[in-house]
PDB file of N, CA and C in Angstrom:
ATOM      1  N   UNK A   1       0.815  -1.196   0.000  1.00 51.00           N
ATOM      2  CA  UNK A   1       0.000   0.000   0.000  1.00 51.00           C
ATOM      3  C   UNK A   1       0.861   1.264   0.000  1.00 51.00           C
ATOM      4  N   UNK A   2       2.111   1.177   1.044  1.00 61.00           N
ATOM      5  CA  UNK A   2       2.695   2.694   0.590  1.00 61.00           C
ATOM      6  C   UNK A   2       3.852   2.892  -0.609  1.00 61.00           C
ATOM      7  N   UNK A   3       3.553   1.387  -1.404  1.00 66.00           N
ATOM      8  CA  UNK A   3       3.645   1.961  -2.769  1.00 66.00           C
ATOM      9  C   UNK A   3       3.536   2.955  -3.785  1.00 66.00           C
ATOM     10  N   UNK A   4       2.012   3.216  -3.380  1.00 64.00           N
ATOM     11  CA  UNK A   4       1.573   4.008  -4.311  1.00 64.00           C
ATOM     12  C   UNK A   4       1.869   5.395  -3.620  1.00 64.00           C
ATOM     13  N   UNK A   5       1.934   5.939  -2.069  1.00 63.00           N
ATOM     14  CA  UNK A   5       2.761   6.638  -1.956  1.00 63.00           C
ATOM     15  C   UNK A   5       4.036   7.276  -2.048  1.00 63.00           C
ATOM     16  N   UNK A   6       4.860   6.002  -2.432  1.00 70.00           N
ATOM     17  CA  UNK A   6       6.027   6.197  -3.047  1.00 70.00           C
ATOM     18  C   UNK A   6       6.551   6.746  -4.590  1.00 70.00           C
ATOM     19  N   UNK A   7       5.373   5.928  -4.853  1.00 71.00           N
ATOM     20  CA  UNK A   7       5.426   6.325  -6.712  1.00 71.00           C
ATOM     21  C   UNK A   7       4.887   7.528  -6.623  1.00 71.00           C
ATOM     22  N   UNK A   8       3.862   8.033  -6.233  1.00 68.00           N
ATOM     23  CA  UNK A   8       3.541   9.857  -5.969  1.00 68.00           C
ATOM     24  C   UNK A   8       4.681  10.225  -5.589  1.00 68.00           C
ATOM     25  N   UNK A   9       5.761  10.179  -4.906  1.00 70.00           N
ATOM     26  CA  UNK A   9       6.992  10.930  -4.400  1.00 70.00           C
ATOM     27  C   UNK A   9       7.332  10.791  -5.627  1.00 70.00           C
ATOM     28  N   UNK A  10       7.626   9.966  -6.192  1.00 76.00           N
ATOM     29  CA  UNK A  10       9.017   9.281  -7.449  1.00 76.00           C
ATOM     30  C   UNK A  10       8.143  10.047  -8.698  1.00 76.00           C
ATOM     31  N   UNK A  11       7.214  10.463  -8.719  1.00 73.00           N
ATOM     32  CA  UNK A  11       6.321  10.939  -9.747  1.00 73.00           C
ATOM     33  C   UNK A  11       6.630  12.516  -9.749  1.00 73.00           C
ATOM     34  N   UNK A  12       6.578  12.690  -8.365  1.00 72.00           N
ATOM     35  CA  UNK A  12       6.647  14.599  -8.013  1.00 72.00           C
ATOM     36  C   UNK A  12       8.181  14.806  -8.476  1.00 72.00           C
ATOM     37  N   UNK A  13       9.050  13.732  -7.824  1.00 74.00           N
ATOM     38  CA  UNK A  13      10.310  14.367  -8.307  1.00 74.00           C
ATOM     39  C   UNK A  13      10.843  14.397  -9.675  1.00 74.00           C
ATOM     40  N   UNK A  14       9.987  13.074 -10.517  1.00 78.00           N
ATOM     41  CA  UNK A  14      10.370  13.301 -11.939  1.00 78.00           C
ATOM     42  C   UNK A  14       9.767  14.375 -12.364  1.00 78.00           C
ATOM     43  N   UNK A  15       8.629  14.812 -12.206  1.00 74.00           N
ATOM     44  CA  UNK A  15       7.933  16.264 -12.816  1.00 74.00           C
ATOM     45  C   UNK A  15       8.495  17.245 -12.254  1.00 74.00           C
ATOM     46  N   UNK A  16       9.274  17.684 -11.124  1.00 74.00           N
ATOM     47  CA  UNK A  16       9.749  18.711 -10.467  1.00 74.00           C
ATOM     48  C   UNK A  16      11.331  18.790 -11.454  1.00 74.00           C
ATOM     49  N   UNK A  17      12.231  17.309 -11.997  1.00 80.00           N
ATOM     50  CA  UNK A  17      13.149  17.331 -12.112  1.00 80.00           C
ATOM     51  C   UNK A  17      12.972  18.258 -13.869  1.00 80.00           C
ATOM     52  N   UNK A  18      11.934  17.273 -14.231  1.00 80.00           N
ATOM     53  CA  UNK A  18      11.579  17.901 -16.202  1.00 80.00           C
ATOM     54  C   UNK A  18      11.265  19.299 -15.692  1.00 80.00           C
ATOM     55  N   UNK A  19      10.707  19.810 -14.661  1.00 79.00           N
ATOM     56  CA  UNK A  19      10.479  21.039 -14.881  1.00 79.00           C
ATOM     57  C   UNK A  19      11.845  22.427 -14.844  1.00 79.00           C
ATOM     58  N   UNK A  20      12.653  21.212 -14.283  1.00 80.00           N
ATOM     59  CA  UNK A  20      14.209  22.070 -13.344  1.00 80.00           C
ATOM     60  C   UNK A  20      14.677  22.079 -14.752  1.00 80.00           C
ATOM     61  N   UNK A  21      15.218  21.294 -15.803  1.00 84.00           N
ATOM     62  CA  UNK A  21      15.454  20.926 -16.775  1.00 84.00           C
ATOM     63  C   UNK A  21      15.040  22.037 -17.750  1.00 84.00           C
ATOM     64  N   UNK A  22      13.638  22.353 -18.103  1.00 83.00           N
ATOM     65  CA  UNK A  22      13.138  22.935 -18.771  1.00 83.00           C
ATOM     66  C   UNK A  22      13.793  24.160 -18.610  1.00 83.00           C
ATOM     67  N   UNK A  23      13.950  25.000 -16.915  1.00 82.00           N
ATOM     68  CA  UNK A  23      13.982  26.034 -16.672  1.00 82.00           C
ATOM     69  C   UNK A  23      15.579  26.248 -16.918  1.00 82.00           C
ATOM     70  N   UNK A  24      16.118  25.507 -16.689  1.00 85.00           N
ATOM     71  CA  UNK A  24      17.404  25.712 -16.998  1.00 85.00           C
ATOM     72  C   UNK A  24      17.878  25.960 -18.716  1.00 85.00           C
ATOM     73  N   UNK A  25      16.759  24.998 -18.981  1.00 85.00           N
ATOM     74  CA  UNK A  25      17.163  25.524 -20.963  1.00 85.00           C
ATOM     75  C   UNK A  25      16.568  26.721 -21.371  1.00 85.00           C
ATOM     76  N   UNK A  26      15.499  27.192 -20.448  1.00 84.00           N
ATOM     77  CA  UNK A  26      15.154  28.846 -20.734  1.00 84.00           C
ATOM     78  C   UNK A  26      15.920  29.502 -20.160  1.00 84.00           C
ATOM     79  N   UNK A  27      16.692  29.510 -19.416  1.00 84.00           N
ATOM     80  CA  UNK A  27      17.695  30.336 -18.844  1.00 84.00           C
ATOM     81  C   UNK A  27      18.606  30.241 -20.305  1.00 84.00           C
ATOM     82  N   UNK A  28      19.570  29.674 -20.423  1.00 85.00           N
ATOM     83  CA  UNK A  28      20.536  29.053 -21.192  1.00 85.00           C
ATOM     84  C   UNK A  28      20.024  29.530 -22.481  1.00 85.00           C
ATOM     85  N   UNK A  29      18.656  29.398 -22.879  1.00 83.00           N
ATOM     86  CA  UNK A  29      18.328  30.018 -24.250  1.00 83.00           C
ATOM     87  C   UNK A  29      18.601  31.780 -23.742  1.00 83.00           C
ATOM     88  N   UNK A  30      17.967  32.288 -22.765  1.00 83.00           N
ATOM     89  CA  UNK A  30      17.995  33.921 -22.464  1.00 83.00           C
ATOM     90  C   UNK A  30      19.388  34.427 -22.321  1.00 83.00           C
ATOM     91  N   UNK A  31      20.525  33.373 -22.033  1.00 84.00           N
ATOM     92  CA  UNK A  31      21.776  33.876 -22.116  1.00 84.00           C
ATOM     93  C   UNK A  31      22.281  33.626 -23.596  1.00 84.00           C
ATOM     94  N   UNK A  32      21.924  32.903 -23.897  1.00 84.00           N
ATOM     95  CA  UNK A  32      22.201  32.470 -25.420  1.00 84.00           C
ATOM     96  C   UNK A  32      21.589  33.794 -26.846  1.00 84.00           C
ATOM     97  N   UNK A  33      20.395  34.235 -26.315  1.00 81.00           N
ATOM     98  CA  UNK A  33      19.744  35.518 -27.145  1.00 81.00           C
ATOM     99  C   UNK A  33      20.509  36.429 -26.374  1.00 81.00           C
ATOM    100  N   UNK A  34      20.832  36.552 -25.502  1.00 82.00           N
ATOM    101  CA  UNK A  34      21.658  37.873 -25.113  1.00 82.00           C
ATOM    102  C   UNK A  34      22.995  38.161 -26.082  1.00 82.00           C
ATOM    103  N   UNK A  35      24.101  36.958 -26.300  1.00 85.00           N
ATOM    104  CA  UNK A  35      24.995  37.387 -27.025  1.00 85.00           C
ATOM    105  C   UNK A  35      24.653  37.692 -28.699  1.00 85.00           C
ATOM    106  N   UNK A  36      23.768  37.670 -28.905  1.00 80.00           N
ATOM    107  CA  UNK A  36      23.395  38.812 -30.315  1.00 80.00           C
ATOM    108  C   UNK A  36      23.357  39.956 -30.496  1.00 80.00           C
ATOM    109  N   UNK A  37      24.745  39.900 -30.988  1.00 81.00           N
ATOM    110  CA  UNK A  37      24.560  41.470 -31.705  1.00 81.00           C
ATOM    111  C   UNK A  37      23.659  42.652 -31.794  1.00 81.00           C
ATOM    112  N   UNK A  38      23.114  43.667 -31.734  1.00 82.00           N
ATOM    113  CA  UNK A  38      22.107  44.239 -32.484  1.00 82.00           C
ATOM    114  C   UNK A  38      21.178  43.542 -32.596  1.00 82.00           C
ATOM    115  N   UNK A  39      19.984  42.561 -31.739  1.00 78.00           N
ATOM    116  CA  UNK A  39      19.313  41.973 -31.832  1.00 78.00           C
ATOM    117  C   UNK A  39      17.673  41.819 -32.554  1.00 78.00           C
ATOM    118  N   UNK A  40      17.035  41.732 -33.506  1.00 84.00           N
ATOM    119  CA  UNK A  40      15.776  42.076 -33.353  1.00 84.00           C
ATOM    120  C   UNK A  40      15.184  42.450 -32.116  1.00 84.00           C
ATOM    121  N   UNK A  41      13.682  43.486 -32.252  1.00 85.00           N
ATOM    122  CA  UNK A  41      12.973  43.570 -31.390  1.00 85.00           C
ATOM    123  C   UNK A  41      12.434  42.188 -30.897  1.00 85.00           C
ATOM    124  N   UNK A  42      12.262  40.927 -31.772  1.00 84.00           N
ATOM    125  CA  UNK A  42      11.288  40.130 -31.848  1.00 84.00           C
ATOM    126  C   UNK A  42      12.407  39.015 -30.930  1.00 84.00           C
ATOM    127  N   UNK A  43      13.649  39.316 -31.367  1.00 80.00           N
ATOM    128  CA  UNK A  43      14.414  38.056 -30.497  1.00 80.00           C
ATOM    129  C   UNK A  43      14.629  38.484 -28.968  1.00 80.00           C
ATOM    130  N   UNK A  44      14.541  40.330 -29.175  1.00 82.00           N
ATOM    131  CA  UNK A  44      14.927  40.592 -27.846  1.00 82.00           C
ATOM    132  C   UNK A  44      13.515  40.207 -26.686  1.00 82.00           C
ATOM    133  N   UNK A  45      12.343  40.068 -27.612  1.00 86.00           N
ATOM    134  CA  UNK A  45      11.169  40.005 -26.405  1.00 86.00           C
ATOM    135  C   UNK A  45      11.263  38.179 -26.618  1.00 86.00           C
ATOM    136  N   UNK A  46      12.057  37.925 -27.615  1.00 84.00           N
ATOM    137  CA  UNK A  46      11.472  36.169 -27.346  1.00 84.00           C
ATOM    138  C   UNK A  46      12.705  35.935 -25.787  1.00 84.00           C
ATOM    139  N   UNK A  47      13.747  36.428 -25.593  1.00 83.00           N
ATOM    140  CA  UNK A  47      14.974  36.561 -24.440  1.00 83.00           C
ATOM    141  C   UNK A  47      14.077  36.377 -23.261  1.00 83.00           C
ATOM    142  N   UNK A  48      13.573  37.952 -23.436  1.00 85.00           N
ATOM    143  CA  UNK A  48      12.911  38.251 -22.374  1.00 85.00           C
ATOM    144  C   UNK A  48      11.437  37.389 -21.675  1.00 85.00           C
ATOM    145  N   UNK A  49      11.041  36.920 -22.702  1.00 85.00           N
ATOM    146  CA  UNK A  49      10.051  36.460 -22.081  1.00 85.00           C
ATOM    147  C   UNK A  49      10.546  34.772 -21.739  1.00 85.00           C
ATOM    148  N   UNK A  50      11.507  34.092 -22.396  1.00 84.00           N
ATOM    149  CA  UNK A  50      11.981  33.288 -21.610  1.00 84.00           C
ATOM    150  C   UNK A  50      12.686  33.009 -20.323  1.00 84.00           C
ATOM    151  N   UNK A  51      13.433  34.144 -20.158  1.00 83.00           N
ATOM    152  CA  UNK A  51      13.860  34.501 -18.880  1.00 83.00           C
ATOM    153  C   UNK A  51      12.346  34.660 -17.874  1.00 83.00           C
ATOM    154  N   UNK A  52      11.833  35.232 -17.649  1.00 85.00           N
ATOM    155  CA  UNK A  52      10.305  35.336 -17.134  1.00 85.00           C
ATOM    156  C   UNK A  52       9.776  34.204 -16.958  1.00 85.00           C
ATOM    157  N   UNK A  53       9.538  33.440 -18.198  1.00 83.00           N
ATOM    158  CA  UNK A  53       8.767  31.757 -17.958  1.00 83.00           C
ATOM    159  C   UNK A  53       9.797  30.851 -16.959  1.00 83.00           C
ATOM    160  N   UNK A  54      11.099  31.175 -17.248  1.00 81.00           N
ATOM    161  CA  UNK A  54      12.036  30.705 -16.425  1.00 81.00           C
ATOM    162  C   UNK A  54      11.557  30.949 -14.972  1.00 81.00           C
ATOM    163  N   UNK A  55      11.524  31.971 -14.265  1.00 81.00           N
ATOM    164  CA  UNK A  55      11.211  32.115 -12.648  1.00 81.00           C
ATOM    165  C   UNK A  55      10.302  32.175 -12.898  1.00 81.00           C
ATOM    166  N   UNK A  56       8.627  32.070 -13.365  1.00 83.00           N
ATOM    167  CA  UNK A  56       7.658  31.906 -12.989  1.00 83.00           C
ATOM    168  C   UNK A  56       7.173  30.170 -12.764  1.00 83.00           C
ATOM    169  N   UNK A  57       8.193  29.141 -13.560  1.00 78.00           N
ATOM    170  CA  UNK A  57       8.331  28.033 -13.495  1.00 78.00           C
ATOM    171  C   UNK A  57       8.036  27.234 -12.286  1.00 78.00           C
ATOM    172  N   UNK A  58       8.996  27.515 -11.565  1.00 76.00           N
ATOM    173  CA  UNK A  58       9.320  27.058 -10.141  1.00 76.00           C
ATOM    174  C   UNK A  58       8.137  27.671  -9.447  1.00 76.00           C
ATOM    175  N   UNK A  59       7.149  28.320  -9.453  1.00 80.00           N
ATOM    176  CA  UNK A  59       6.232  28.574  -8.483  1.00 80.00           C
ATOM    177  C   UNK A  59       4.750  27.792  -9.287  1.00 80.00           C
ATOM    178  N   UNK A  60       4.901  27.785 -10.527  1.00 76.00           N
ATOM    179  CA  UNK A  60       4.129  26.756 -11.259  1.00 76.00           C
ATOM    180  C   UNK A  60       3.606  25.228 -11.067  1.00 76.00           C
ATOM    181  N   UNK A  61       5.176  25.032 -10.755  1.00 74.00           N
ATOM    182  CA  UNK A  61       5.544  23.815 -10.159  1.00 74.00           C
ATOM    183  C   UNK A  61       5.185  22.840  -8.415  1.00 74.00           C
ATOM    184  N   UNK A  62       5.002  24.061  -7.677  1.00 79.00           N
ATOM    185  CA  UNK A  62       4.561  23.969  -6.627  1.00 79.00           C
ATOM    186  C   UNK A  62       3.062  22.494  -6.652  1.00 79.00           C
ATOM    187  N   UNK A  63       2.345  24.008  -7.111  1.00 80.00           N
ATOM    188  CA  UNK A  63       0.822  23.320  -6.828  1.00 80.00           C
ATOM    189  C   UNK A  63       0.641  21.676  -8.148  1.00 80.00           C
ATOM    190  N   UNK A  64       1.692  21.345  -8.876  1.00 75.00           N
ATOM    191  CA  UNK A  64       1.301  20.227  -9.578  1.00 75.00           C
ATOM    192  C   UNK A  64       2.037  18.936  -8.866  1.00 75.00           C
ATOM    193  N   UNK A  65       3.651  19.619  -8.184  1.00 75.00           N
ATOM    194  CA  UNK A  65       3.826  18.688  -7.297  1.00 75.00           C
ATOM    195  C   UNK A  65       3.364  18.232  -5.690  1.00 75.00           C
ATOM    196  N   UNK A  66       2.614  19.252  -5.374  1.00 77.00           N
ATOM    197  CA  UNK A  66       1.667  19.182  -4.321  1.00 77.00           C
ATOM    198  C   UNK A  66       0.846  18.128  -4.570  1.00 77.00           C
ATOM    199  N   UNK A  67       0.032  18.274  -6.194  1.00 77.00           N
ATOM    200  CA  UNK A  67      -1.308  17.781  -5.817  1.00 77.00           C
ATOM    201  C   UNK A  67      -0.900  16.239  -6.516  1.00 77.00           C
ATOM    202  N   UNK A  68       0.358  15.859  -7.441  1.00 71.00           N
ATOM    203  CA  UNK A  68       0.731  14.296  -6.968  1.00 71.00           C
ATOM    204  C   UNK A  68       0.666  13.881  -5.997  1.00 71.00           C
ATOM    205  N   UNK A  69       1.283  14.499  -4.744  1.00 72.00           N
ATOM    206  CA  UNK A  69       2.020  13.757  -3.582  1.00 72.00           C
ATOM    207  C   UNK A  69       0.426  13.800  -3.048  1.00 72.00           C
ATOM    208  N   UNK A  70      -0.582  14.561  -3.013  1.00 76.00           N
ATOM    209  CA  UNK A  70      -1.714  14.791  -2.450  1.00 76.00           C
ATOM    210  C   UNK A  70      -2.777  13.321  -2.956  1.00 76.00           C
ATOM    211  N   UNK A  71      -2.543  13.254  -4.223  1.00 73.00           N
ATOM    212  CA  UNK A  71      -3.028  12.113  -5.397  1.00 73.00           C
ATOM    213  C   UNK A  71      -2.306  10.596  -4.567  1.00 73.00           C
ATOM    214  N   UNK A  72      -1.648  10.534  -4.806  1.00 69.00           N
ATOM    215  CA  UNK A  72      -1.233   9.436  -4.029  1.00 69.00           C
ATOM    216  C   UNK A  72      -1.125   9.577  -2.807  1.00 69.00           C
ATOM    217  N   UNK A  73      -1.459   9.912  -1.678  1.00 69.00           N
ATOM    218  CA  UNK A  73      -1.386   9.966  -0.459  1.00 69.00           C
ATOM    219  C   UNK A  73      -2.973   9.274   0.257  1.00 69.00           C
ATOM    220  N   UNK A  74      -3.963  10.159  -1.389  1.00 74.00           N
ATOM    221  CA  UNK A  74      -4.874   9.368  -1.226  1.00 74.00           C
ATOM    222  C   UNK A  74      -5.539   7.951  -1.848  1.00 74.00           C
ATOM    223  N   UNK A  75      -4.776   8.193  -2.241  1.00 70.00           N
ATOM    224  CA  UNK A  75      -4.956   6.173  -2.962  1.00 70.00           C
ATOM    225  C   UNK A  75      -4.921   5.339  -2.013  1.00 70.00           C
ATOM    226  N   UNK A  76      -3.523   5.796  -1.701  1.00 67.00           N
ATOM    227  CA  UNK A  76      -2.635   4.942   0.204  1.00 67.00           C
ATOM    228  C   UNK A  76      -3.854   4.827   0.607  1.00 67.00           C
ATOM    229  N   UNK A  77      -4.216   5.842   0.777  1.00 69.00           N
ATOM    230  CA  UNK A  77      -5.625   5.702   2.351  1.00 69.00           C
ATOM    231  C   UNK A  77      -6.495   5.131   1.755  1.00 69.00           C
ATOM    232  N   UNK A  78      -7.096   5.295   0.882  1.00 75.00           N
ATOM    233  CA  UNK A  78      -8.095   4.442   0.539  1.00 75.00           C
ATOM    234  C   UNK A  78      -7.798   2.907   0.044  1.00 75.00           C
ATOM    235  N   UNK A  79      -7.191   2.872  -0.438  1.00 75.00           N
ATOM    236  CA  UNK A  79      -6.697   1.160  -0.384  1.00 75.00           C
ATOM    237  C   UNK A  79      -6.721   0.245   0.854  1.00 75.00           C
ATOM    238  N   UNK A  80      -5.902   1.398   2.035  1.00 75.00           N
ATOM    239  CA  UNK A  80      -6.053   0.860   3.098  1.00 75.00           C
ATOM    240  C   UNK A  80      -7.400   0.407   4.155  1.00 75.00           C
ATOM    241  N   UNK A  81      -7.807   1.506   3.405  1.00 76.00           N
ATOM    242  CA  UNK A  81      -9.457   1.497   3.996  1.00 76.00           C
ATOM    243  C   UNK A  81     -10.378   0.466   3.149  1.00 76.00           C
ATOM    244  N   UNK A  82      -9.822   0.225   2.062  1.00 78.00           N
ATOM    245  CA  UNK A  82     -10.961  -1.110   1.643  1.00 78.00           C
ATOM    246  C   UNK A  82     -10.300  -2.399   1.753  1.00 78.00           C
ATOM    247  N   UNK A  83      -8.872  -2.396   2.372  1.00 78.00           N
ATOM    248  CA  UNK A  83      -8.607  -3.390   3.123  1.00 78.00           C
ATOM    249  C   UNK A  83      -8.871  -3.576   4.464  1.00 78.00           C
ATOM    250  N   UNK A  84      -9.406  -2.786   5.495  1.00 74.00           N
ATOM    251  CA  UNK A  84     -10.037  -2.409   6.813  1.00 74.00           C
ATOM    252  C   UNK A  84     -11.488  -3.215   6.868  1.00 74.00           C
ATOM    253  N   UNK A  85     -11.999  -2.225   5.613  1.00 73.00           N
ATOM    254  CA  UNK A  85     -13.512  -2.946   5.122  1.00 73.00           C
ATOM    255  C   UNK A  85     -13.623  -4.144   5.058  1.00 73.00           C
ATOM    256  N   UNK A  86     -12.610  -4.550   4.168  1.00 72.00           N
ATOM    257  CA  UNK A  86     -13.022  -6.061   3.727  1.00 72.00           C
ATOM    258  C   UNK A  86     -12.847  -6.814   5.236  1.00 72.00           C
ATOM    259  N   UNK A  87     -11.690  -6.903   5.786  1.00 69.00           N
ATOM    260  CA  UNK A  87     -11.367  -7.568   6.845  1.00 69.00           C
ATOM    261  C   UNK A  87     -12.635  -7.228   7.774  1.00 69.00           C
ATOM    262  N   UNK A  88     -13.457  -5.988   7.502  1.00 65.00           N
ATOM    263  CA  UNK A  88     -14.579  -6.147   8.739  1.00 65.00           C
ATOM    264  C   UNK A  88     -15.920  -7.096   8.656  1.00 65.00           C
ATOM    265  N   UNK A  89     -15.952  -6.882   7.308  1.00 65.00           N
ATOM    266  CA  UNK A  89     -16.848  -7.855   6.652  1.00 65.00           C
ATOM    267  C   UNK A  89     -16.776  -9.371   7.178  1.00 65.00           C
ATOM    268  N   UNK A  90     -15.457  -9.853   6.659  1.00 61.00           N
ATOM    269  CA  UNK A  90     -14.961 -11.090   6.746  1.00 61.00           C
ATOM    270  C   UNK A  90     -15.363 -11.673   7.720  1.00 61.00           C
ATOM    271  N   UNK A  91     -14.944 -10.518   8.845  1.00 57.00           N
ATOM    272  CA  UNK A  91     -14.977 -10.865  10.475  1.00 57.00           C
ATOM    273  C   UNK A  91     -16.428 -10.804  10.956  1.00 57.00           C
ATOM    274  N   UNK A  92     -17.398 -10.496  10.709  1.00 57.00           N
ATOM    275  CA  UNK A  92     -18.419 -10.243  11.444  1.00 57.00           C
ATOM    276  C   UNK A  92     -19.450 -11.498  12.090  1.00 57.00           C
ATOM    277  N   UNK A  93     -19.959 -11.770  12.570  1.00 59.00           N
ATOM    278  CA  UNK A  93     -20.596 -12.994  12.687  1.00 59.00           C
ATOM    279  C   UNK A  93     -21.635 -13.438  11.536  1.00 59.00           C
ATOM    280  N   UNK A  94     -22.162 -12.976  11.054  1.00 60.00           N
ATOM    281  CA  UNK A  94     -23.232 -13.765   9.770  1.00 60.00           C
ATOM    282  C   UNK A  94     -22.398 -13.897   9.251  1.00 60.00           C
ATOM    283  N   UNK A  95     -21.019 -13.875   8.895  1.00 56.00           N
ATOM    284  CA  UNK A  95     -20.308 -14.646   7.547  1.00 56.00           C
ATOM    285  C   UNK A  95     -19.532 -15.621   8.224  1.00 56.00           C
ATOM    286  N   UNK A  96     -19.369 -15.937   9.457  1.00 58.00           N
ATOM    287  CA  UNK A  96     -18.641 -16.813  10.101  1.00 58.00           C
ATOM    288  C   UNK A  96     -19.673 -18.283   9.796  1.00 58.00           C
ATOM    289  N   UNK A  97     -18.536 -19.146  10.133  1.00 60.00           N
ATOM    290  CA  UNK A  97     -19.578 -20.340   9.771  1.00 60.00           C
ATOM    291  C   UNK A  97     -19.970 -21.176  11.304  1.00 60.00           C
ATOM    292  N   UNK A  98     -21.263 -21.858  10.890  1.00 64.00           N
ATOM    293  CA  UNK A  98     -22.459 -21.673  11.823  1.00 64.00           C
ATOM    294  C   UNK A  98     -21.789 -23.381  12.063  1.00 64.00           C
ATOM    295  N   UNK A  99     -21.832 -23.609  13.335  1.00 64.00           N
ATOM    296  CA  UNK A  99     -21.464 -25.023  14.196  1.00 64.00           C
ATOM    297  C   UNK A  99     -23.085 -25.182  13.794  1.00 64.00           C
ATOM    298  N   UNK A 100     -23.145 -26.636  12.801  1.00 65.00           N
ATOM    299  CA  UNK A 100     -24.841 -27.245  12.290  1.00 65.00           C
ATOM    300  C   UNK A 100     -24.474 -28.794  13.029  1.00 65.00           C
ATOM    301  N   UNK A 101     -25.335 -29.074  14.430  1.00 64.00           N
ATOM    302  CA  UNK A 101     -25.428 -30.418  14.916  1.00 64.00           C
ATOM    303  C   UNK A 101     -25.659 -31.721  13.562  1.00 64.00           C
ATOM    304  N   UNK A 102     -24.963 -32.597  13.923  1.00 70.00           N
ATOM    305  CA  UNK A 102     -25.264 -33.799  12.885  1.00 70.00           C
ATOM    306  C   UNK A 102     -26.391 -34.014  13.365  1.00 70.00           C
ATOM    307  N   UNK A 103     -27.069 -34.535  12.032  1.00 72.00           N
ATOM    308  CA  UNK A 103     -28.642 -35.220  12.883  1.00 72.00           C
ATOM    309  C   UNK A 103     -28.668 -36.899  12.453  1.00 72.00           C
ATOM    310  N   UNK A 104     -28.753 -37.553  13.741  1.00 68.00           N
ATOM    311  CA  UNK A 104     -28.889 -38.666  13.779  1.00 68.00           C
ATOM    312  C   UNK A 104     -29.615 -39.580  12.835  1.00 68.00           C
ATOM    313  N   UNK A 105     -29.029 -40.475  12.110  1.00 67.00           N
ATOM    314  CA  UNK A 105     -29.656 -41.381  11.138  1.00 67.00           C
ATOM    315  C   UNK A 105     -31.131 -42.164  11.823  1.00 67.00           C
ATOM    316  N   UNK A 106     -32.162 -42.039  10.792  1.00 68.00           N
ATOM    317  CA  UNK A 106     -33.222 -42.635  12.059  1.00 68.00           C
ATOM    318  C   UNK A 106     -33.609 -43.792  11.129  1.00 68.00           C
ATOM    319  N   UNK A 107     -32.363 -44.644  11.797  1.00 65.00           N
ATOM    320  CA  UNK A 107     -32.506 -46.266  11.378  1.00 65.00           C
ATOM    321  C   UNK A 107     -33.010 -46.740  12.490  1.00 65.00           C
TER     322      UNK A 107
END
């Protein structure tokens, strides 16, 4: 069961890691449009607005790796809880089995 809590961790950090990734190649592109010459207007706002998507990234990122770890946290519980269930079921007396007297052969 805290499998699937685990894989929500292992899930948040691969999406947190593609997102680190990403932000780092918009950085790297915004330093990369910076060394141009005399730049277009059009390359200088494509710079700029990658730099921008760059730090707005990481706060983006928050609420999607939140709501994995949130996603699987509740699976956990509920799995656990219809393993609770079942075992109450199982246990209860009408499903237990009933001691039935032999009845005497009436030879």
């Amino acid at each position: 069961m805290k499998q699937n809590a685990l894989a929500a961790g292992r899930n948040a950090l691969k999406t947190s890691g593609y997102l680190l990734l990403t932000m780092a190649a918009l950085v790297a592109l915004y330093f990369g449009l910076k060394q141009i010459d005399n730049p277009p207007p059009s390359i200088q706002t494509l710079s700029d607005f990658a730099l921008v998507l760059a730090f707005i990234m990481p706060l983006a990122s928050i609420p999607i790796i939140g709501f994995s770890l949130y996603r699987g946290a509740t699976r956990h519980h509920r799995e656990e809880q219809r393993k609770l269930d079942a075992e109450h079921t199982r246990n209860t007396p009408a499903d237990r089995p009933r001691f039935q007297p032999q009845k005497a052969d009436p030879q």
